[in-house]
């Protein structure tokens, strides 16, 4: 591997000459990018045209293009023109440069850790580049700005993609030293993205399918808050949710549940990229997975687009994103055909690039294959400049938003006060708990699910940020809020969520309402025994610090008429084993009110989950 800049410049010349020998699917950038202030060496046979490489890449590129344009087609000049192109900078291919920077940060970090998944980031890099350098609105200096676009890497094992993007975009949470500590104890770059560990990560992903399901919840939060607070010319909430999901996400059942729900709701600001690389740990996906994912999503009610060459066709990706944004009444799935480990001569398009380092030799071969003449963890300044320019534009958008927010407070003082308390400050109103019911010894006893109903409706009246629903069991769980209607495609301002019989997807969506960091207090409900169907979401709620309130009923063997399939024998003790999950089983009305008070405060103030189990019978 070249170790000096002069050696790299010389190597770039050779790389340019060898470009025609690359794999057919790859088009090498015709450039020599110089990152130092010293002039790069030029071949002695170059014409005295005044063209030289300098610190200004753009200037050098323009000079080279001018020199090339001044050459008249003749036998005498043909050789000189070739030397100029090889030895000096030409037009900078910014897209390729930025994309390859992402790829090699992933390759180098995984190699250094001797552990990780380099293949997915190498294929997904063009998608990530477009999102963080062109499309998304965000401000690295204020990662909790309420109107930021949300990004979820559902294929969380490829997290070096996300860490590289955060680093290049200017998030202080991911410095170069953090990338070099990938997967190390105590680092800010763990083996899967963790929202509580690394600023800029929206949700914790790892179990496949969970991330795209969280993205549905984030998009639902955007739709609800926009419907509640936006006024003509003052759109406080107006952002997109983007997610990248892989073949594994598409196979997991949770993605079916959540994505069907998203299609039913018509969440037009949800854009999902399906990284269709055809590889899992076992090998090629045709071993076990041959369904038409696009047709499946069309059946859900999504718009489905396709990019057939996701490795290099950046313009096709741009076009697809534009089409996705133009469709406002459906979520969009962009099926992107990529190559796992793209650019690796010996490991691309194989499971060898999935979950193991490329190794030093293959990394060097990949550098040659992609014409990348920089050392390990070396990024050209022009790449930082490209991402930085977009991040600066995001900060300017936030400044414009702040100006609009000031106007909003003047014109809509009542709603503005609510927005400030519930969404921005994320605080509970004074004395809110006074609304909770109180019972006396003289009151007739009743099933605790009925006490739960009383508490839930009392809370709904005083906390507009309280939102949720049941997995098709609202009449049995007693979880319907009477003061509001159904959250549906044409009624996003309402708060009763009709999840259908989708417990796992329901849990993931509810978690995301909390992790949206806009002050939502989500609850979801089912029978106690059916927590088994969403246990993965309950565990992730505890791990990722989601303030979800899990409401369950029919908590004992007293549901005997339904038989043993509905009797939760070991269920509650097993849930109590989950760290950071508070499990409560109130015995009467006052205990139920106390449990709800604790659950709401734990959700809003600490962003931590609670599970409550209530009886069917008195």
Coordinates of C-alpha atoms in Angstrom, one line a residue:
X1 CA 0.0 0.0 0.0
X2 CA 1.4 3.4 -0.9
X3 CA 2.6 5.3 2.2
X4 CA 3.6 8.7 0.8
X5 CA 1.6 11.3 -1.1
X6 CA 4.0 11.3 -4.0
X7 CA 3.8 7.5 -4.2
X8 CA 0.0 7.8 -4.2
X9 CA 0.1 10.2 -7.0
X10 CA 2.3 7.9 -9.0
X11 CA 0.0 5.0 -8.1
X12 CA -3.0 7.0 -9.3
X13 CA -1.4 7.3 -12.8
X14 CA -1.0 3.5 -12.9
X15 CA -4.5 3.0 -11.7
X16 CA -5.8 5.2 -14.4
X17 CA -4.0 3.2 -17.0
X18 CA -5.4 0.0 -15.6
X19 CA -9.0 1.2 -15.4
X20 CA -10.0 -0.8 -18.4
X21 CA -9.0 -4.0 -16.6
X22 CA -11.5 -3.6 -13.9
X23 CA -14.6 -5.7 -13.3
X24 CA -17.2 -5.0 -16.0
X25 CA -19.8 -3.6 -13.5
X26 CA -17.4 -0.9 -12.2
X27 CA -16.7 2.4 -13.9
X28 CA -13.5 3.9 -12.4
X29 CA -13.4 7.7 -11.8
X30 CA -11.1 9.5 -14.2
X31 CA -9.4 11.7 -11.7
X32 CA -6.3 12.4 -9.7
X33 CA -7.5 14.0 -6.5
X34 CA -4.7 15.9 -4.6
X35 CA -5.2 16.6 -0.9
X36 CA -1.9 18.4 -0.1
X37 CA -0.8 21.9 -0.8
X38 CA 2.4 20.8 -2.5
X39 CA 2.2 20.3 -6.3
X40 CA 2.0 16.6 -7.3
X41 CA 4.7 15.3 -9.6
X42 CA 3.9 15.5 -13.3
X43 CA 5.4 13.2 -15.9
X44 CA 8.4 14.9 -17.6
X45 CA 7.0 14.3 -21.0
X46 CA 3.9 16.4 -20.2
X47 CA 3.4 19.5 -22.4
X48 CA 4.3 22.9 -21.1
X49 CA 0.6 23.8 -20.8
X50 CA 0.8 25.5 -17.4
X51 CA -1.4 22.7 -16.0
X52 CA -0.3 21.4 -12.5
X53 CA -1.9 19.7 -9.6
X54 CA -2.5 22.1 -6.6
X55 CA -4.3 22.3 -3.3
X56 CA -7.5 23.4 -5.2
X57 CA -9.0 20.2 -6.6
X58 CA -11.6 22.1 -8.4
X59 CA -9.1 24.5 -9.9
X60 CA -6.8 21.7 -10.9
X61 CA -9.7 19.9 -12.6
X62 CA -10.8 23.0 -14.4
X63 CA -7.2 23.6 -15.6
X64 CA -6.9 20.1 -16.8
X65 CA -10.2 20.3 -18.7
X66 CA -9.1 23.5 -20.3
X67 CA -5.8 22.0 -21.4
X68 CA -7.6 19.0 -22.8
X69 CA -10.0 21.2 -24.7
X70 CA -7.2 23.2 -26.2
X71 CA -5.7 20.1 -27.8
X72 CA -6.7 19.8 -31.5
X73 CA -7.2 16.3 -32.7
X74 CA -4.0 15.4 -34.6
X75 CA -1.4 12.6 -34.5
X76 CA 1.1 15.1 -33.0
X77 CA -1.0 16.0 -30.0
X78 CA -2.7 12.6 -29.3
X79 CA 0.1 11.3 -27.0
X80 CA 0.4 14.6 -25.1
X81 CA -3.3 14.7 -24.4
X82 CA -3.1 11.2 -22.9
X83 CA -0.2 12.2 -20.6
X84 CA -2.1 15.3 -19.3
X85 CA -5.1 13.2 -18.4
X86 CA -3.1 10.6 -16.5
X87 CA -0.7 12.9 -14.7
X88 CA -2.9 15.8 -13.6
X89 CA -6.3 16.2 -12.0
X90 CA -9.3 16.1 -14.2
X91 CA -13.0 16.8 -13.4
X92 CA -13.6 15.6 -9.9
X93 CA -16.1 12.8 -9.6
X94 CA -17.5 13.9 -6.2
X95 CA -20.1 11.1 -6.0
X96 CA -17.6 8.4 -6.5
X97 CA -15.1 10.0 -4.2
X98 CA -17.6 10.3 -1.3
X99 CA -19.0 6.8 -1.9
X100 CA -15.6 5.2 -1.8
X101 CA -14.7 7.1 1.3
X102 CA -17.6 5.5 3.0
X103 CA -16.7 2.1 1.7
X104 CA -13.1 2.2 2.9
X105 CA -13.9 3.6 6.3
X106 CA -16.0 0.5 6.7
X107 CA -13.3 -1.8 5.3
X108 CA -10.6 -0.3 7.5
X109 CA -12.6 -0.3 10.7
X110 CA -13.7 -3.9 10.3
X111 CA -10.2 -5.0 9.4
X112 CA -8.7 -3.1 12.5
X113 CA -11.3 -4.7 14.8
X114 CA -10.8 -8.1 13.1
X115 CA -14.6 -8.4 13.4
X116 CA -17.7 -7.0 11.7
X117 CA -19.6 -6.8 8.5
X118 CA -17.9 -4.9 5.7
X119 CA -20.0 -6.2 2.7
X120 CA -23.3 -4.4 3.4
X121 CA -21.7 -0.9 3.8
X122 CA -19.7 -1.4 0.6
X123 CA -22.9 -2.0 -1.3
X124 CA -25.1 0.5 0.5
X125 CA -22.6 3.3 0.4
X126 CA -24.3 5.1 -2.6
X127 CA -27.6 5.2 -0.8
X128 CA -26.1 6.5 2.4
X129 CA -24.1 9.1 0.5
X130 CA -27.2 10.5 -1.2
X131 CA -29.2 10.6 2.1
X132 CA -26.5 12.3 4.2
X133 CA -24.9 14.5 1.6
X134 CA -27.9 15.6 -0.4
X135 CA -31.4 14.6 0.8
X136 CA -31.8 14.6 4.5
X137 CA -32.4 17.6 6.7
X138 CA -30.4 17.4 9.9
X139 CA -28.1 19.5 12.0
X140 CA -25.1 17.6 13.6
X141 CA -24.9 20.3 16.3
X142 CA -28.5 19.6 17.4
X143 CA -29.3 16.0 16.9
X144 CA -32.6 16.3 18.7
X145 CA -34.1 19.0 16.5
X146 CA -37.8 18.0 16.3
X147 CA -38.1 18.5 12.6
X148 CA -35.0 16.6 11.5
X149 CA -35.3 13.7 9.0
X150 CA -35.0 10.3 10.7
X151 CA -32.7 7.6 9.4
X152 CA -32.9 4.0 10.5
X153 CA -30.3 1.3 9.5
X154 CA -32.5 -1.8 9.8
X155 CA -29.7 -4.0 8.7
X156 CA -27.8 -2.9 11.8
X157 CA -25.0 -5.4 11.4
X158 CA -23.7 -3.1 8.7
X159 CA -23.4 -0.2 11.2
X160 CA -20.0 1.0 9.9
X161 CA -22.1 2.5 7.1
X162 CA -24.0 4.6 9.7
X163 CA -20.9 5.4 11.8
X164 CA -19.0 6.5 8.7
X165 CA -21.9 8.8 7.6
X166 CA -22.2 10.4 11.0
X167 CA -18.5 11.0 11.1
X168 CA -18.4 12.6 7.6
X169 CA -21.5 14.6 8.4
X170 CA -19.8 16.2 11.4
X171 CA -21.4 14.6 14.4
X172 CA -19.0 15.0 17.3
X173 CA -20.2 11.6 18.7
X174 CA -18.2 9.8 16.0
X175 CA -14.7 11.1 15.6
X176 CA -12.0 9.3 13.6
X177 CA -10.6 7.8 16.8
X178 CA -14.1 6.3 17.4
X179 CA -14.1 4.7 14.0
X180 CA -10.7 3.2 14.9
X181 CA -12.3 1.8 18.1
X182 CA -15.1 0.0 16.2
X183 CA -16.5 -3.0 18.3
X184 CA -14.1 -2.3 21.2
X185 CA -15.1 -2.3 24.8
X186 CA -16.5 1.1 25.9
X187 CA -16.4 2.6 22.4
X188 CA -19.0 4.8 20.8
X189 CA -19.1 2.5 17.8
X190 CA -20.5 -0.8 19.0
X191 CA -21.2 -3.8 16.8
X192 CA -24.8 -2.7 16.2
X193 CA -26.2 0.8 16.4
X194 CA -27.3 1.8 19.9
X195 CA -29.3 5.0 20.3
X196 CA -28.4 5.4 24.0
X197 CA -24.7 5.1 23.2
X198 CA -24.1 7.2 20.1
X199 CA -25.6 10.6 19.4
X200 CA -27.2 10.6 16.0
X201 CA -28.5 7.1 16.1
X202 CA -32.3 7.2 16.3
X203 CA -33.1 3.6 17.3
X204 CA -31.2 0.5 18.4
X205 CA -31.1 -2.0 15.6
X206 CA -29.7 -5.5 15.5
X207 CA -32.6 -8.1 15.4
X208 CA -33.4 -8.0 11.7
X209 CA -36.7 -6.4 10.7
X210 CA -36.9 -4.4 13.9
X211 CA -35.5 -1.3 12.3
X212 CA -37.8 -1.0 9.4
X213 CA -40.7 -1.6 11.9
X214 CA -39.4 1.2 14.1
X215 CA -39.3 3.4 11.0
X216 CA -43.0 2.8 10.6
X217 CA -43.5 4.1 14.1
X218 CA -41.3 7.2 13.5
X219 CA -43.3 8.0 10.3
X220 CA -46.6 7.5 12.3
X221 CA -45.3 10.0 14.9
X222 CA -44.6 12.5 12.1
X223 CA -48.0 12.1 10.6
X224 CA -49.8 12.5 13.9
X225 CA -47.8 15.6 15.1
X226 CA -48.1 17.3 11.7
X227 CA -51.9 16.8 11.8
X228 CA -52.2 18.2 15.3
X229 CA -49.9 21.2 15.2
X230 CA -49.3 22.3 11.6
X231 CA -51.0 25.4 10.4
X232 CA -51.0 27.0 6.8
X233 CA -47.6 28.5 6.2
X234 CA -46.4 27.2 9.6
X235 CA -45.5 23.5 9.2
X236 CA -43.7 22.7 12.5
X237 CA -43.5 19.1 11.7
X238 CA -42.6 18.2 8.1
X239 CA -39.9 15.6 7.7
X240 CA -39.2 12.2 6.2
X241 CA -38.2 8.9 7.7
X242 CA -35.7 6.9 5.7
X243 CA -34.6 3.3 6.3
X244 CA -32.3 0.8 4.7
X245 CA -33.3 -2.8 5.1
X246 CA -31.7 -6.0 3.8
X247 CA -32.8 -9.5 2.7
X248 CA -32.9 -10.6 6.3
X249 CA -35.2 -7.8 7.3
X250 CA -37.6 -8.8 4.5
X251 CA -37.6 -12.4 5.7
X252 CA -38.4 -11.7 9.4
X253 CA -42.1 -11.8 10.2
X254 CA -42.0 -8.4 12.1
X255 CA -41.4 -6.6 8.8
X256 CA -44.6 -8.1 7.3
X257 CA -46.6 -6.9 10.3
X258 CA -45.3 -3.4 10.5
X259 CA -45.1 -2.7 6.7
X260 CA -48.6 -4.0 6.1
X261 CA -49.7 -1.5 8.8
X262 CA -47.7 1.3 7.2
X263 CA -49.4 0.6 3.9
X264 CA -52.8 0.6 5.5
X265 CA -52.1 4.0 7.1
X266 CA -50.7 5.4 3.8
X267 CA -47.6 6.9 5.4
X268 CA -46.3 8.9 2.5
X269 CA -43.2 10.2 4.2
X270 CA -41.8 6.8 4.8
X271 CA -39.1 5.8 2.3
X272 CA -37.5 2.4 2.6
X273 CA -34.5 1.2 0.6
X274 CA -34.4 -2.6 0.1
X275 CA -30.7 -3.5 -0.2
X276 CA -31.3 -6.5 -2.6
X277 CA -27.9 -8.0 -2.6
X278 CA -29.0 -11.6 -2.6
X279 CA -26.6 -12.8 0.1
X280 CA -27.1 -14.0 3.7
X281 CA -24.9 -15.9 6.1
X282 CA -25.8 -19.2 4.5
X283 CA -25.0 -18.0 1.0
X284 CA -27.1 -16.8 -1.9
X285 CA -30.7 -16.1 -0.9
X286 CA -32.2 -18.5 -3.5
X287 CA -31.4 -21.2 -1.0
X288 CA -34.4 -20.2 1.0
X289 CA -35.9 -16.9 -0.2
X290 CA -37.4 -16.6 -3.7
X291 CA -40.6 -14.5 -3.2
X292 CA -41.2 -11.3 -5.1
X293 CA -40.7 -8.7 -2.4
X294 CA -41.9 -5.9 -4.7
X295 CA -45.2 -7.6 -5.3
X296 CA -45.6 -8.2 -1.6
X297 CA -45.2 -4.6 -0.8
X298 CA -47.5 -3.5 -3.6
X299 CA -50.0 -5.8 -1.9
X300 CA -49.5 -3.9 1.3
X301 CA -50.3 -0.6 -0.5
X302 CA -46.8 0.7 -1.0
X303 CA -45.4 2.4 -4.1
X304 CA -42.6 0.1 -5.3
X305 CA -39.7 1.5 -7.4
X306 CA -36.5 -0.3 -8.6
X307 CA -32.9 0.7 -9.2
X308 CA -31.2 -2.1 -11.1
X309 CA -27.6 -0.9 -10.7
X310 CA -27.3 0.4 -7.1
X311 CA -23.5 0.1 -7.0
X312 CA -22.8 2.9 -9.4
X313 CA -25.9 4.5 -10.9
X314 CA -26.3 7.4 -8.5
X315 CA -28.6 9.3 -10.8
X316 CA -31.0 6.5 -10.8
X317 CA -31.1 6.6 -7.0
X318 CA -31.7 10.3 -7.1
X319 CA -34.6 9.8 -9.5
X320 CA -36.1 7.1 -7.3
X321 CA -35.9 9.3 -4.2
X322 CA -37.6 12.2 -6.2
X323 CA -40.4 9.8 -7.3
X324 CA -40.8 8.6 -3.7
X325 CA -41.3 12.1 -2.4
X326 CA -43.8 12.9 -5.1
X327 CA -46.0 10.0 -3.9
X328 CA -47.7 11.5 -0.8
X329 CA -50.4 9.0 0.0
X330 CA -48.3 5.8 0.1
X331 CA -45.0 4.7 1.7
X332 CA -42.4 3.9 -0.9
X333 CA -40.1 0.8 -1.2
X334 CA -37.1 1.4 -3.4
X335 CA -35.7 -2.0 -4.4
X336 CA -32.0 -1.4 -5.0
X337 CA -29.9 -4.1 -6.6
X338 CA -26.5 -4.0 -5.1
X339 CA -23.4 -6.2 -4.7
X340 CA -22.3 -7.1 -1.2
X341 CA -18.7 -6.3 -0.9
X342 CA -18.7 -4.2 -4.1
X343 CA -15.2 -3.6 -5.4
X344 CA -13.6 -6.6 -3.7
X345 CA -12.0 -8.7 -6.4
X346 CA -12.3 -12.0 -4.6
X347 CA -15.1 -11.6 -2.1
X348 CA -17.8 -9.5 -3.7
X349 CA -21.2 -11.2 -4.2
X350 CA -20.4 -13.9 -1.7
X351 CA -21.1 -14.6 2.0
X352 CA -17.4 -14.2 2.6
X353 CA -17.9 -10.4 2.5
X354 CA -20.9 -10.6 4.9
X355 CA -19.6 -11.2 8.4
X356 CA -15.8 -11.2 8.3
X357 CA -13.1 -8.7 7.6
X358 CA -11.8 -8.5 4.0
X359 CA -8.2 -8.8 5.4
X360 CA -5.2 -6.7 4.5
X361 CA -4.4 -8.3 1.2
X362 CA -8.0 -8.1 -0.1
X363 CA -8.4 -4.5 1.2
X364 CA -5.4 -3.5 -0.8
X365 CA -6.7 -5.3 -3.9
X366 CA -10.0 -3.5 -3.4
X367 CA -8.3 -0.2 -3.3
X368 CA -6.6 -0.9 -6.6
X369 CA -9.9 -2.2 -8.0
X370 CA -11.7 1.0 -7.1
X371 CA -8.8 3.4 -7.8
X372 CA -8.7 4.5 -4.2
X373 CA -5.1 5.7 -3.5
X374 CA -5.5 6.7 0.1
X375 CA -4.2 5.0 3.2
X376 CA -6.2 3.4 6.0
X377 CA -8.7 5.8 7.6
X378 CA -7.6 8.5 5.2
X379 CA -10.3 10.7 3.9
X380 CA -9.8 13.5 1.3
X381 CA -10.8 17.0 2.5
X382 CA -13.1 17.4 -0.4
X383 CA -15.3 14.6 1.0
X384 CA -15.6 16.3 4.4
X385 CA -16.4 19.5 2.5
X386 CA -19.2 17.9 0.5
X387 CA -20.9 16.5 3.6
X388 CA -20.1 19.6 5.6
X389 CA -21.8 21.8 3.0
X390 CA -25.0 19.8 3.3
X391 CA -24.9 19.7 7.1
X392 CA -24.5 23.5 7.1
X393 CA -27.6 23.7 4.9
X394 CA -29.4 21.7 7.5
X395 CA -28.4 24.1 10.2
X396 CA -29.8 26.9 8.1
X397 CA -33.0 25.0 7.7
X398 CA -33.2 24.7 11.5
X399 CA -32.6 28.4 11.8
X400 CA -35.5 29.1 9.4
X401 CA -37.6 26.7 11.4
X402 CA -36.8 28.6 14.7
X403 CA -37.9 31.8 13.0
X404 CA -41.2 30.1 12.0
X405 CA -41.6 28.7 15.5
X406 CA -41.4 32.3 16.9
X407 CA -44.1 33.4 14.5
X408 CA -46.2 30.3 15.5
X409 CA -46.0 31.2 19.2
X410 CA -47.4 34.6 18.4
X411 CA -50.3 33.4 16.2
X412 CA -51.2 30.1 17.9
X413 CA -50.4 30.7 21.6
X414 CA -52.5 27.9 23.0
X415 CA -51.1 25.2 20.7
X416 CA -47.7 26.6 20.9
X417 CA -47.7 26.3 24.7
X418 CA -48.8 22.7 24.4
X419 CA -46.1 22.0 21.7
X420 CA -43.4 23.6 23.9
X421 CA -44.4 21.6 27.0
X422 CA -45.1 18.2 25.4
X423 CA -42.8 18.1 22.3
X424 CA -39.8 20.4 22.9
X425 CA -39.4 20.4 26.7
X426 CA -40.9 16.9 27.1
X427 CA -42.4 17.7 30.5
X428 CA -45.6 16.6 32.1
X429 CA -48.1 19.3 33.1
X430 CA -48.4 20.3 36.7
X431 CA -50.7 18.2 38.8
X432 CA -51.6 15.9 35.9
X433 CA -51.9 12.9 38.3
X434 CA -54.8 14.5 40.1
X435 CA -57.0 13.3 37.2
X436 CA -56.4 9.6 38.2
X437 CA -59.3 8.0 39.9
X438 CA -59.4 7.1 43.6
X439 CA -61.4 4.3 45.1
X440 CA -62.6 3.8 48.7
X441 CA -63.3 0.7 50.7
X442 CA -67.0 1.3 50.1
X443 CA -66.6 1.1 46.3
X444 CA -67.6 -2.2 44.8
X445 CA -64.7 -4.3 43.6
X446 CA -64.2 -5.0 39.9
X447 CA -61.6 -6.5 37.5
X448 CA -58.4 -4.6 37.4
X449 CA -58.7 -4.3 33.6
X450 CA -61.7 -2.1 34.3
X451 CA -59.7 0.0 36.7
X452 CA -57.1 0.2 34.0
X453 CA -59.7 1.5 31.6
X454 CA -60.7 4.3 34.0
X455 CA -57.1 5.3 34.5
X456 CA -56.2 5.2 30.8
X457 CA -59.2 7.4 29.9
X458 CA -58.4 9.8 32.7
X459 CA -54.9 10.2 31.4
X460 CA -56.1 10.6 27.8
X461 CA -58.1 13.7 28.9
X462 CA -55.1 15.6 30.3
X463 CA -52.2 14.3 28.2
X464 CA -52.6 14.9 24.5
X465 CA -49.3 13.2 23.9
X466 CA -50.7 9.9 25.2
X467 CA -51.3 7.6 22.3
X468 CA -51.6 3.9 21.5
X469 CA -53.9 0.9 21.0
X470 CA -54.4 -2.8 21.1
X471 CA -53.7 -5.7 18.8
X472 CA -57.3 -6.2 17.9
X473 CA -58.3 -6.7 21.6
X474 CA -59.5 -3.2 22.5
X475 CA -62.9 -4.4 23.8
X476 CA -61.2 -7.1 25.9
X477 CA -58.2 -5.1 27.1
X478 CA -60.4 -2.1 27.8
X479 CA -57.9 0.2 26.1
X480 CA -60.0 2.4 23.9
X481 CA -59.7 6.2 24.6
X482 CA -63.2 7.7 24.6
X483 CA -62.1 11.3 24.1
X484 CA -60.5 10.7 20.7
X485 CA -61.1 8.9 17.4
X486 CA -59.1 6.3 15.4
X487 CA -55.6 7.1 14.0
X488 CA -56.2 6.2 10.4
X489 CA -55.1 7.3 6.9
X490 CA -57.5 10.3 6.8
X491 CA -57.5 11.0 10.6
X492 CA -53.9 11.3 11.7
X493 CA -54.8 13.7 14.5
X494 CA -56.6 11.0 16.4
X495 CA -54.9 8.8 19.0
X496 CA -56.5 5.3 19.0
X497 CA -54.2 3.1 17.0
X498 CA -55.8 0.1 15.4
X499 CA -52.8 -2.3 15.2
X500 CA -54.7 -5.3 14.0
X501 CA -53.5 -8.8 15.0
X502 CA -49.8 -7.8 14.9
X503 CA -48.3 -7.9 18.4
X504 CA -44.7 -7.9 17.4
X505 CA -45.1 -5.1 14.9
X506 CA -47.2 -3.2 17.4
X507 CA -44.5 -3.3 20.0
X508 CA -41.9 -2.0 17.5
X509 CA -44.1 0.8 16.4
X510 CA -45.0 1.9 19.9
X511 CA -41.3 1.8 20.9
X512 CA -40.5 4.2 18.0
X513 CA -43.2 6.7 19.1
X514 CA -41.1 7.1 22.3
X515 CA -37.7 7.0 20.5
X516 CA -38.9 9.8 18.2
X517 CA -38.0 12.1 21.1
X518 CA -41.0 14.3 20.5
X519 CA -42.5 13.6 23.9
X520 CA -45.0 11.0 22.9
X521 CA -46.2 8.6 25.7
X522 CA -47.1 5.4 23.8
X523 CA -49.0 2.4 25.1
X524 CA -49.9 -0.9 23.4
X525 CA -52.1 -3.7 24.6
X526 CA -52.7 -7.5 24.3
X527 CA -53.5 -10.5 26.4
X528 CA -50.7 -11.3 28.9
X529 CA -49.9 -14.6 27.3
X530 CA -49.5 -13.0 23.9
X531 CA -46.5 -10.9 25.1
X532 CA -44.7 -14.0 23.8
X533 CA -45.5 -12.8 20.3
X534 CA -43.7 -9.4 20.9
X535 CA -41.1 -10.3 23.5
X536 CA -38.3 -9.2 21.1
X537 CA -39.9 -5.7 21.0
X538 CA -40.3 -5.6 24.8
X539 CA -36.7 -6.5 25.3
X540 CA -35.5 -3.9 22.8
X541 CA -37.7 -1.3 24.6
X542 CA -35.8 -2.0 27.8
X543 CA -32.4 -2.1 26.1
X544 CA -32.9 1.0 24.0
X545 CA -34.6 3.1 26.6
X546 CA -38.0 3.4 25.0
X547 CA -40.8 4.7 27.2
X548 CA -43.4 2.2 26.0
X549 CA -46.2 1.3 28.4
X550 CA -47.2 -2.4 27.8
X551 CA -50.8 -3.0 29.0
X552 CA -51.8 -6.6 29.3
X553 CA -55.0 -8.2 30.6
X554 CA -56.3 -11.8 31.3
X555 CA -53.3 -12.3 33.5
X556 CA -54.0 -15.6 35.2
X557 CA -55.1 -19.1 35.0
X558 CA -58.6 -17.9 35.7
X559 CA -59.1 -17.6 32.0
X560 CA -59.6 -21.4 32.1
X561 CA -62.4 -21.5 29.6
X562 CA -60.0 -20.7 26.9
X563 CA -57.7 -23.5 27.8
X564 CA -54.0 -23.7 28.4
X565 CA -53.0 -21.8 25.3
X566 CA -54.4 -18.7 26.9
X567 CA -53.2 -19.3 30.5
X568 CA -50.0 -17.3 31.3
X569 CA -48.3 -19.6 33.8
X570 CA -44.6 -18.7 33.4
X571 CA -45.2 -15.4 31.5
X572 CA -44.9 -12.8 34.2
X573 CA -41.9 -14.3 36.0
X574 CA -40.1 -14.5 32.7
X575 CA -40.8 -10.9 31.8
X576 CA -39.5 -9.8 35.2
X577 CA -36.1 -11.3 34.1
X578 CA -35.7 -8.6 31.5
X579 CA -33.3 -5.9 32.8
X580 CA -34.7 -2.4 33.0
X581 CA -38.3 -3.5 32.4
X582 CA -40.6 -2.7 35.3
X583 CA -43.4 -5.3 35.6
X584 CA -46.4 -4.5 37.8
X585 CA -49.5 -6.5 38.7
X586 CA -51.9 -4.2 40.6
X587 CA -54.4 -5.8 42.9
X588 CA -57.1 -3.0 43.1
X589 CA -58.1 0.4 41.8
X590 CA -55.7 2.5 43.8
X591 CA -52.8 0.2 43.0
X592 CA -53.8 0.5 39.3
X593 CA -53.8 4.3 39.5
X594 CA -50.4 4.2 41.3
X595 CA -49.0 1.9 38.6
X596 CA -50.2 4.2 35.8
X597 CA -48.7 7.2 37.5
X598 CA -45.4 5.5 37.8
X599 CA -45.6 4.2 34.2
X600 CA -46.4 7.6 32.7
X601 CA -43.7 9.4 34.7
X602 CA -41.2 6.7 33.8
X603 CA -42.1 7.0 30.1
X604 CA -42.0 10.8 29.9
X605 CA -39.2 11.7 32.3
X606 CA -36.9 8.7 32.0
X607 CA -37.9 7.1 28.6
X608 CA -38.1 3.7 30.2
X609 CA -40.6 0.9 29.6
X610 CA -43.2 -0.5 32.0
X611 CA -45.4 -3.6 31.7
X612 CA -48.7 -3.9 33.6
X613 CA -50.8 -7.1 34.0
X614 CA -54.5 -6.8 34.8
X615 CA -57.1 -9.4 35.6
X616 CA -60.2 -10.3 33.6
X617 CA -62.2 -11.1 36.6
X618 CA -62.9 -9.2 39.9

